[in-house]
PDB file of C-alpha atoms in Angstrom:
ATOM      1  CA  MET A 820     118.644  90.635  95.411  1.00 49.00           C
ATOM      2  CA  THR A 821     119.688  91.005  98.996  1.00 48.00           C
ATOM      3  CA  LEU A 822     118.294  92.898 101.933  1.00 50.00           C
ATOM      4  CA  HIS A 823     121.162  92.165 104.305  1.00 50.00           C
ATOM      5  CA  HIS A 824     123.021  95.048 105.869  1.00 48.00           C
ATOM      6  CA  ALA A 825     126.748  94.792 106.486  1.00 43.00           C
ATOM      7  CA  ASP A 826     125.949  93.603 110.000  1.00 47.00           C
ATOM      8  CA  ASN A 827     124.721  90.060 110.541  1.00 52.00           C
ATOM      9  CA  ASP A 828     121.384  88.909 111.927  1.00 57.00           C
ATOM     10  CA  ALA A 829     122.854  88.253 115.384  1.00 61.00           C
ATOM     11  CA  GLU A 830     123.539  91.975 115.761  1.00 72.00           C
ATOM     12  CA  ARG A 831     120.005  93.021 114.758  1.00 76.00           C
ATOM     13  CA  PRO A 832     117.437  93.776 117.438  1.00 85.00           C
ATOM     14  CA  SER A 833     114.902  90.998 117.913  1.00 89.00           C
ATOM     15  CA  ASP A 834     111.208  91.464 117.332  1.00 92.00           C
ATOM     16  CA  GLU A 835     108.026  89.665 118.333  1.00 93.00           C
ATOM     17  CA  VAL A 836     108.377  87.254 115.404  1.00 94.00           C
ATOM     18  CA  ASP A 837     111.813  86.171 116.644  1.00 94.00           C
ATOM     19  CA  ARG A 838     110.256  85.351 120.021  1.00 95.00           C
ATOM     20  CA  LEU A 839     107.347  83.528 118.394  1.00 94.00           C
ATOM     21  CA  VAL A 840     109.661  81.451 116.179  1.00 95.00           C
ATOM     22  CA  ALA A 841     111.928  80.598 119.123  1.00 95.00           C
ATOM     23  CA  ALA A 842     108.938  79.417 121.149  1.00 96.00           C
ATOM     24  CA  TRP A 843     107.675  77.215 118.308  1.00 96.00           C
ATOM     25  CA  ARG A 844     111.128  75.760 117.715  1.00 95.00           C
ATOM     26  CA  GLN A 845     111.267  74.789 121.372  1.00 95.00           C
ATOM     27  CA  GLU A 846     107.732  73.387 121.473  1.00 96.00           C
ATOM     28  CA  ARG A 847     107.720  71.742 118.026  1.00 96.00           C
ATOM     29  CA  PRO A 848     111.310  70.934 117.009  1.00 96.00           C
ATOM     30  CA  ASP A 849     109.854  68.403 114.555  1.00 97.00           C
ATOM     31  CA  LEU A 850     108.412  71.217 112.381  1.00 96.00           C
ATOM     32  CA  ASP A 851     110.180  73.630 110.069  1.00 96.00           C
ATOM     33  CA  VAL A 852     108.832  76.972 111.297  1.00 95.00           C
ATOM     34  CA  GLU A 853     111.016  79.010 108.929  1.00 94.00           C
ATOM     35  CA  PRO A 854     108.009  80.329 106.898  1.00 95.00           C
ATOM     36  CA  LEU A 855     106.979  82.247 110.027  1.00 94.00           C
ATOM     37  CA  GLN A 856     110.147  84.354 109.688  1.00 93.00           C
ATOM     38  CA  VAL A 857     108.739  85.955 106.534  1.00 94.00           C
ATOM     39  CA  LEU A 858     104.998  85.506 106.583  1.00 95.00           C
ATOM     40  CA  SER A 859     104.396  86.529 110.196  1.00 95.00           C
ATOM     41  CA  ARG A 860     106.293  89.730 109.470  1.00 95.00           C
ATOM     42  CA  VAL A 861     104.296  90.301 106.282  1.00 95.00           C
ATOM     43  CA  SER A 862     101.081  89.748 108.242  1.00 95.00           C
ATOM     44  CA  ARG A 863     102.125  92.168 110.980  1.00 95.00           C
ATOM     45  CA  LEU A 864     103.191  94.766 108.425  1.00 95.00           C
ATOM     46  CA  ALA A 865      99.841  94.344 106.641  1.00 95.00           C
ATOM     47  CA  ARG A 866      98.071  95.268 109.883  1.00 96.00           C
ATOM     48  CA  HIS A 867     100.157  98.431 110.182  1.00 95.00           C
ATOM     49  CA  LEU A 868      99.430  99.252 106.539  1.00 95.00           C
ATOM     50  CA  ASP A 869      95.720  98.676 107.086  1.00 95.00           C
ATOM     51  CA  ARG A 870      95.769 101.089 110.032  1.00 95.00           C
ATOM     52  CA  ALA A 871      97.642 103.690 107.951  1.00 95.00           C
ATOM     53  CA  ARG A 872      95.155 103.301 105.076  1.00 95.00           C
ATOM     54  CA  ARG A 873      92.138 103.618 107.360  1.00 94.00           C
ATOM     55  CA  ALA A 874      93.618 106.719 109.018  1.00 95.00           C
ATOM     56  CA  ALA A 875      94.426 108.377 105.677  1.00 95.00           C
ATOM     57  CA  PHE A 876      90.968 107.656 104.283  1.00 95.00           C
ATOM     58  CA  ALA A 877      89.162 108.720 107.463  1.00 95.00           C
ATOM     59  CA  GLU A 878      91.050 112.002 107.499  1.00 96.00           C
ATOM     60  CA  HIS A 879      89.595 112.664 104.040  1.00 96.00           C
ATOM     61  CA  HIS A 880      86.133 111.310 104.870  1.00 96.00           C
ATOM     62  CA  LEU A 881      86.466 108.255 102.643  1.00 96.00           C
ATOM     63  CA  GLU A 882      85.763 104.571 103.138  1.00 94.00           C
ATOM     64  CA  ASN A 883      88.144 101.978 101.634  1.00 93.00           C
ATOM     65  CA  TRP A 884      85.667 101.115  98.887  1.00 94.00           C
ATOM     66  CA  GLU A 885      85.165 104.803  98.018  1.00 96.00           C
ATOM     67  CA  PHE A 886      88.911 105.242  97.673  1.00 96.00           C
ATOM     68  CA  ASP A 887      89.095 102.153  95.433  1.00 95.00           C
ATOM     69  CA  VAL A 888      86.423 103.438  93.036  1.00 96.00           C
ATOM     70  CA  LEU A 889      87.727 107.021  92.999  1.00 97.00           C
ATOM     71  CA  THR A 890      91.323 105.922  92.376  1.00 97.00           C
ATOM     72  CA  ALA A 891      90.212 103.625  89.538  1.00 96.00           C
ATOM     73  CA  LEU A 892      88.614 106.673  87.883  1.00 97.00           C
ATOM     74  CA  ARG A 893      91.618 108.890  88.646  1.00 97.00           C
ATOM     75  CA  ARG A 894      94.071 106.371  87.154  1.00 96.00           C
ATOM     76  CA  ALA A 895      91.999 106.274  83.958  1.00 96.00           C
ATOM     77  CA  GLY A 896      93.342 109.733  83.087  1.00 95.00           C
ATOM     78  CA  GLU A 897      91.444 112.598  81.474  1.00 95.00           C
ATOM     79  CA  PRO A 898      88.459 112.794  81.471  1.00 95.00           C
ATOM     80  CA  TYR A 899      88.596 110.475  84.539  1.00 97.00           C
ATOM     81  CA  GLU A 900      85.689 108.297  83.508  1.00 95.00           C
ATOM     82  CA  LEU A 901      84.965 104.619  83.026  1.00 95.00           C
ATOM     83  CA  SER A 902      81.978 102.424  82.291  1.00 93.00           C
ATOM     84  CA  PRO A 903      80.474 100.590  85.247  1.00 92.00           C
ATOM     85  CA  GLY A 904      81.836  97.367  83.699  1.00 90.00           C
ATOM     86  CA  ALA A 905      85.382  98.747  83.661  1.00 92.00           C
ATOM     87  CA  LEU A 906      84.948  99.806  87.298  1.00 93.00           C
ATOM     88  CA  LEU A 907      83.809  96.263  88.120  1.00 90.00           C
ATOM     89  CA  ARG A 908      86.974  94.826  86.615  1.00 89.00           C
ATOM     90  CA  ALA A 909      89.169  97.414  88.354  1.00 89.00           C
ATOM     91  CA  THR A 910      87.673  96.828  91.800  1.00 87.00           C
ATOM     92  CA  LEU A 911      86.643  93.143  91.629  1.00 85.00           C
ATOM     93  CA  VAL A 912      83.117  93.541  92.986  1.00 89.00           C
ATOM     94  CA  THR A 913      79.729  92.369  91.720  1.00 89.00           C
ATOM     95  CA  SER A 914      77.558  94.513  89.467  1.00 89.00           C
ATOM     96  CA  GLY A 915      74.959  94.999  92.211  1.00 91.00           C
ATOM     97  CA  THR A 916      77.642  96.169  94.611  1.00 92.00           C
ATOM     98  CA  MET A 917      79.096  98.539  92.008  1.00 92.00           C
ATOM     99  CA  THR A 918      75.674 100.026  91.242  1.00 92.00           C
ATOM    100  CA  ASN A 919      75.182 100.721  94.935  1.00 94.00           C
ATOM    101  CA  ARG A 920      78.641 102.265  95.214  1.00 95.00           C
ATOM    102  CA  ILE A 921      78.132 104.506  92.200  1.00 96.00           C
ATOM    103  CA  ASP A 922      74.755 105.608  93.616  1.00 96.00           C
ATOM    104  CA  ARG A 923      76.337 106.508  96.953  1.00 97.00           C
ATOM    105  CA  LEU A 924      79.294 108.339  95.377  1.00 97.00           C
ATOM    106  CA  THR A 925      76.903 110.235  93.096  1.00 97.00           C
ATOM    107  CA  ALA A 926      74.778 111.280  96.091  1.00 97.00           C
ATOM    108  CA  ALA A 927      77.964 112.481  97.827  1.00 97.00           C
ATOM    109  CA  GLY A 928      78.877 114.602  94.788  1.00 98.00           C
ATOM    110  CA  LEU A 929      82.125 112.713  94.121  1.00 98.00           C
ATOM    111  CA  VAL A 930      81.138 111.155  90.776  1.00 98.00           C
ATOM    112  CA  ARG A 931      78.543 111.764  88.092  1.00 97.00           C
ATOM    113  CA  ARG A 932      76.874 109.565  85.516  1.00 95.00           C
ATOM    114  CA  ARG A 933      76.351 110.543  81.909  1.00 94.00           C
ATOM    115  CA  PRO A 934      75.068 108.698  78.862  1.00 93.00           C
ATOM    116  CA  ASP A 935      77.760 106.884  76.890  1.00 90.00           C
ATOM    117  CA  PRO A 936      77.842 108.580  73.465  1.00 91.00           C
ATOM    118  CA  GLU A 937      79.116 105.320  71.905  1.00 89.00           C
ATOM    119  CA  ASP A 938      76.446 103.073  73.476  1.00 87.00           C
ATOM    120  CA  ARG A 939      72.912 104.449  73.795  1.00 85.00           C
ATOM    121  CA  ARG A 940      72.105 101.935  76.545  1.00 89.00           C
ATOM    122  CA  GLY A 941      75.312 102.547  78.505  1.00 90.00           C
ATOM    123  CA  VAL A 942      76.516 105.138  80.956  1.00 93.00           C
ATOM    124  CA  LEU A 943      79.899 106.494  81.919  1.00 96.00           C
ATOM    125  CA  VAL A 944      80.929 107.341  85.466  1.00 97.00           C
ATOM    126  CA  SER A 945      83.303 110.265  85.933  1.00 96.00           C
ATOM    127  CA  LEU A 946      84.983 112.078  88.785  1.00 97.00           C
ATOM    128  CA  THR A 947      83.588 115.441  89.767  1.00 98.00           C
ATOM    129  CA  ASP A 948      86.033 118.195  90.683  1.00 97.00           C
ATOM    130  CA  ALA A 949      85.218 117.498  94.344  1.00 98.00           C
ATOM    131  CA  GLY A 950      85.877 113.772  93.832  1.00 97.00           C
ATOM    132  CA  ARG A 951      89.175 114.433  92.122  1.00 98.00           C
ATOM    133  CA  ALA A 952      90.319 116.812  94.876  1.00 97.00           C
ATOM    134  CA  ARG A 953      89.275 114.363  97.598  1.00 97.00           C
ATOM    135  CA  VAL A 954      91.034 111.356  96.049  1.00 97.00           C
ATOM    136  CA  ASP A 955      94.166 113.351  95.194  1.00 97.00           C
ATOM    137  CA  ASN A 956      94.490 114.579  98.776  1.00 97.00           C
ATOM    138  CA  ALA A 957      93.773 111.161 100.282  1.00 97.00           C
ATOM    139  CA  PHE A 958      96.287 109.503  97.958  1.00 97.00           C
ATOM    140  CA  ALA A 959      99.026 112.018  98.833  1.00 97.00           C
ATOM    141  CA  ASP A 960      98.320 111.440 102.532  1.00 96.00           C
ATOM    142  CA  LEU A 961      98.387 107.655 102.066  1.00 96.00           C
ATOM    143  CA  LEU A 962     101.752 107.822 100.292  1.00 97.00           C
ATOM    144  CA  ARG A 963     103.183 109.903 103.145  1.00 97.00           C
ATOM    145  CA  ARG A 964     102.036 107.288 105.644  1.00 96.00           C
ATOM    146  CA  GLU A 965     103.398 104.451 103.500  1.00 96.00           C
ATOM    147  CA  ARG A 966     106.779 106.203 103.268  1.00 96.00           C
ATOM    148  CA  ASP A 967     106.765 106.380 107.066  1.00 95.00           C
ATOM    149  CA  LEU A 968     106.167 102.606 107.235  1.00 95.00           C
ATOM    150  CA  LEU A 969     109.185 102.038 104.969  1.00 96.00           C
ATOM    151  CA  ALA A 970     111.458 104.580 106.661  1.00 95.00           C
ATOM    152  CA  GLY A 971     113.668 101.858 108.139  1.00 93.00           C
ATOM    153  CA  LEU A 972     114.741 100.708 104.674  1.00 95.00           C
ATOM    154  CA  GLY A 973     116.946 102.485 102.178  1.00 96.00           C
ATOM    155  CA  LYS A 974     115.942 102.933  98.537  1.00 96.00           C
ATOM    156  CA  HIS A 975     117.848  99.856  97.343  1.00 97.00           C
ATOM    157  CA  GLU A 976     116.426  97.727 100.158  1.00 96.00           C
ATOM    158  CA  GLN A 977     112.908  98.862  99.259  1.00 96.00           C
ATOM    159  CA  GLN A 978     113.527  97.956  95.608  1.00 97.00           C
ATOM    160  CA  ALA A 979     114.910  94.539  96.570  1.00 97.00           C
ATOM    161  CA  LEU A 980     111.983  93.857  98.897  1.00 96.00           C
ATOM    162  CA  SER A 981     109.550  94.946  96.191  1.00 96.00           C
ATOM    163  CA  GLY A 982     111.126  92.496  93.747  1.00 96.00           C
ATOM    164  CA  LEU A 983     111.008  89.622  96.220  1.00 95.00           C
ATOM    165  CA  LEU A 984     107.369  90.298  97.099  1.00 94.00           C
ATOM    166  CA  ARG A 985     106.506  90.562  93.383  1.00 95.00           C
ATOM    167  CA  THR A 986     108.019  87.110  92.850  1.00 95.00           C
ATOM    168  CA  LEU A 987     105.759  85.728  95.577  1.00 92.00           C
ATOM    169  CA  LEU A 988     102.615  87.514  94.350  1.00 91.00           C
ATOM    170  CA  VAL A 989     102.768  86.989  90.561  1.00 93.00           C
ATOM    171  CA  PRO A 990     101.400  83.417  90.690  1.00 92.00           C
ATOM    172  CA  PHE A 991      98.487  84.579  92.867  1.00 87.00           C
ATOM    173  CA  ASP A 992      97.722  87.559  90.625  1.00 81.00           C
ATOM    174  CA  ALA A 993      97.700  85.262  87.580  1.00 80.00           C
ATOM    175  CA  THR A 994      94.990  83.069  89.122  1.00 75.00           C
ATOM    176  CA  ASP A 995      93.022  85.655  91.157  1.00 64.00           C
ATOM    177  CA  THR A 996      89.718  86.070  89.366  1.00 52.00           C
ATOM    178  CA  GLY A 997      87.403  86.101  92.373  1.00 48.00           C
ATOM    179  CA  ALA A 998      85.447  89.143  93.488  1.00 41.00           C
ATOM    180  CA  HIS A 999      85.844  90.520  96.989  1.00 41.00           C
TER     181      HIS A 999
END
């Protein structure tokens, strides 16, 4: 997998990370600052992505957590419903937090609760038509903004970058069991 263009790095425009790395190399020549080349750029890109996400959600009157719960239900497929326990696993929050979130989304008319026909003590949470419309529109807007963030890369470069990032993330995903 390669992300290099036909031109070499010397011909590429420099960015803030290049300046940061150069300064550290001058000040601390005893340290290998090479990780900054990748991880500072990932960090900076994450900030731009966070801004794009917040803007997309705000435009559709959603908070990040609302989008997370609504998309978990939407991804479940027809009839777009899950148990609160399945929502907990999909969003990695505590049961008390999920109860509060379901209450707030129910009050907003974006989800509804109904008794679970398979478990008399359980409930199922499902998207309302308004919830489905809101999450579908917000998701389409988010994807447009994400495409804009990636506009400087061609399709093959995006695929290569995706593969490289996957390689870095798989070990973390395998051990990430904490709630946030």
